Short mmCIF file of C-alpha atoms in Angstrom, two decimals:
data_model
loop_
_atom_site.label_atom_id
_atom_site.label_comp_id
_atom_site.label_asym_id
_atom_site.label_seq_id
_atom_site.Cartn_x
_atom_site.Cartn_y
_atom_site.Cartn_z
CA MET A 67 137.23 126.07 42.89
CA ALA A 68 135.40 124.56 46.02
CA ASP A 69 138.97 123.56 47.53
CA LEU A 70 140.43 127.12 46.66
CA HIS A 71 137.40 128.47 48.74
CA ARG A 72 138.11 125.63 51.52
CA GLU A 73 141.91 126.47 52.01
CA HIS A 74 140.93 130.16 52.12
CA TYR A 75 138.55 129.37 54.84
CA PHE A 76 141.37 127.39 57.05
CA ASP A 77 143.88 130.21 56.03
CA LEU A 78 141.68 132.55 58.13
CA PRO A 79 142.26 133.61 61.75
CA VAL A 80 139.54 132.22 63.87
CA SER A 81 137.98 135.33 65.08
CA ASP A 82 137.40 135.75 60.79
CA GLN A 83 136.07 132.57 60.41
CA ALA A 84 133.70 132.68 63.43
CA ASP A 85 132.14 135.60 61.73
CA LEU A 86 132.46 134.65 58.44
CA LEU A 87 130.15 131.25 59.77
CA GLN A 88 127.90 134.06 61.74
CA SER A 89 126.91 136.12 58.72
CA LEU A 90 126.67 133.43 56.42
CA ALA A 91 124.28 131.89 59.23
CA PRO A 92 120.99 134.34 58.54
CA VAL A 93 121.64 133.46 54.68
CA MET A 94 122.32 129.74 54.64
CA GLY A 95 119.48 129.23 56.96
CA ARG A 96 121.42 127.10 59.76
CA ARG A 97 122.85 128.10 62.68
CA ALA A 98 126.51 129.08 62.38
CA GLU A 99 128.00 125.92 64.61
CA ILE A 100 126.03 123.48 62.09
CA LEU A 101 127.81 125.77 59.08
CA GLU A 102 131.62 124.75 60.28
CA LYS A 103 130.51 121.53 60.93
CA ASP A 104 129.90 121.03 57.74
CA ILE A 105 132.93 122.42 56.53
CA TRP A 106 134.64 119.87 59.10
CA LEU A 107 133.17 117.25 57.16
CA CYS A 108 133.77 118.29 53.95
CA GLN A 109 137.63 118.72 54.78
CA VAL A 110 137.55 115.43 56.50
CA LEU A 111 135.95 113.42 53.89
CA ASP A 112 138.21 115.24 50.81
CA ILE A 113 141.13 114.13 53.06
CA LEU A 114 140.27 110.56 53.87
CA PHE A 115 138.83 109.50 50.27
CA GLN A 116 141.84 111.09 48.67
CA LEU A 117 144.40 109.05 50.82
CA PRO A 118 146.57 107.58 48.51
CA CYS A 119 146.82 103.84 50.77
CA ARG A 120 142.91 104.68 50.99
CA ARG A 121 140.86 101.21 50.50
CA PRO A 122 137.22 101.10 49.04
CA MET A 123 135.08 103.07 50.81
CA ALA A 124 131.62 104.24 51.16
CA PHE A 125 130.42 107.40 53.16
CA LYS A 126 126.92 106.35 54.91
CA GLY A 127 124.78 106.77 58.08
CA GLY A 128 122.14 109.65 58.55
CA THR A 129 125.17 112.10 57.68
CA SER A 130 125.52 110.86 54.68
CA LEU A 131 121.26 110.69 53.65
CA SER A 132 121.02 114.66 54.90
CA LYS A 133 125.14 115.67 53.08
CA VAL A 134 124.55 113.48 49.75
CA TYR A 135 120.43 113.59 49.83
CA LYS A 136 119.03 115.71 51.80
CA ALA A 137 116.71 113.03 52.77
CA ILE A 138 116.61 114.04 56.32
CA ASP A 139 117.26 117.04 58.45
CA ARG A 140 120.17 115.88 60.29
CA PHE A 141 123.82 116.24 61.70
CA SER A 142 125.41 113.73 63.01
CA GLU A 143 128.59 114.17 65.73
CA ASP A 144 130.29 111.26 63.57
CA ILE A 145 130.88 110.61 60.16
CA ASP A 146 129.94 106.88 59.10
CA VAL A 147 132.61 105.21 56.96
CA THR A 148 132.75 101.43 55.84
CA VAL A 149 135.75 100.05 54.46
CA ASN A 150 135.22 97.18 52.12
CA TYR A 151 136.99 93.92 53.66
CA ARG A 152 137.79 92.31 50.57
CA SER A 153 140.14 94.72 50.09
CA LEU A 154 141.95 93.65 53.38
CA VAL A 155 142.49 90.35 52.45
CA VAL A 156 143.81 88.74 49.68
CA ASP A 157 140.95 85.87 48.65
CA ALA A 158 138.29 87.09 51.34
CA PRO A 159 135.28 84.96 51.02
CA GLU A 160 131.74 86.56 50.83
CA LEU A 161 130.23 86.72 54.59
CA GLU A 162 127.39 85.07 52.93
CA SER A 163 129.31 82.15 51.97
CA ILE A 164 130.73 81.79 55.52
CA THR A 165 128.48 78.94 57.66
CA SER A 166 130.95 77.84 60.56
CA ASN A 167 131.55 79.99 63.66
CA SER A 168 135.61 78.51 62.49
CA GLN A 169 135.20 80.14 59.37
CA ARG A 170 134.05 83.85 60.78
CA SER A 171 136.43 83.02 63.65
CA LYS A 172 139.62 83.23 60.30
CA LEU A 173 138.39 86.03 59.07
CA SER A 174 138.16 88.19 61.46
CA ASP A 175 141.81 87.05 62.65
CA ALA A 176 142.50 88.05 59.39
CA LEU A 177 140.48 91.45 59.79
CA LYS A 178 142.56 92.19 62.54
CA ALA A 179 145.36 91.63 61.47
CA ALA A 180 145.48 93.51 57.98
#
């Protein structure tokens, strides 16, 4: 059902989107700009985490704490997403097991090539 509402929002003319956000702002207790950011955040995360070629990822950082856990009242300009490096390089070692600069450099080069 959430996808249906989000799609309808993006199908609205820009002026109707603005009117909707303005009318919801007092009800939600947030500025219209923050509501719009939240809609875009949900849209981007939905697309990102449903990519057919996606790798194991985690949504993290201040925005995730605010969005997922309501732990803080913050909304950053960016979205922090971490990709599990072990999904990019076959037989990638655990970071803790890398003890030399040459091993770090080799892993770094392999990740850049991936």
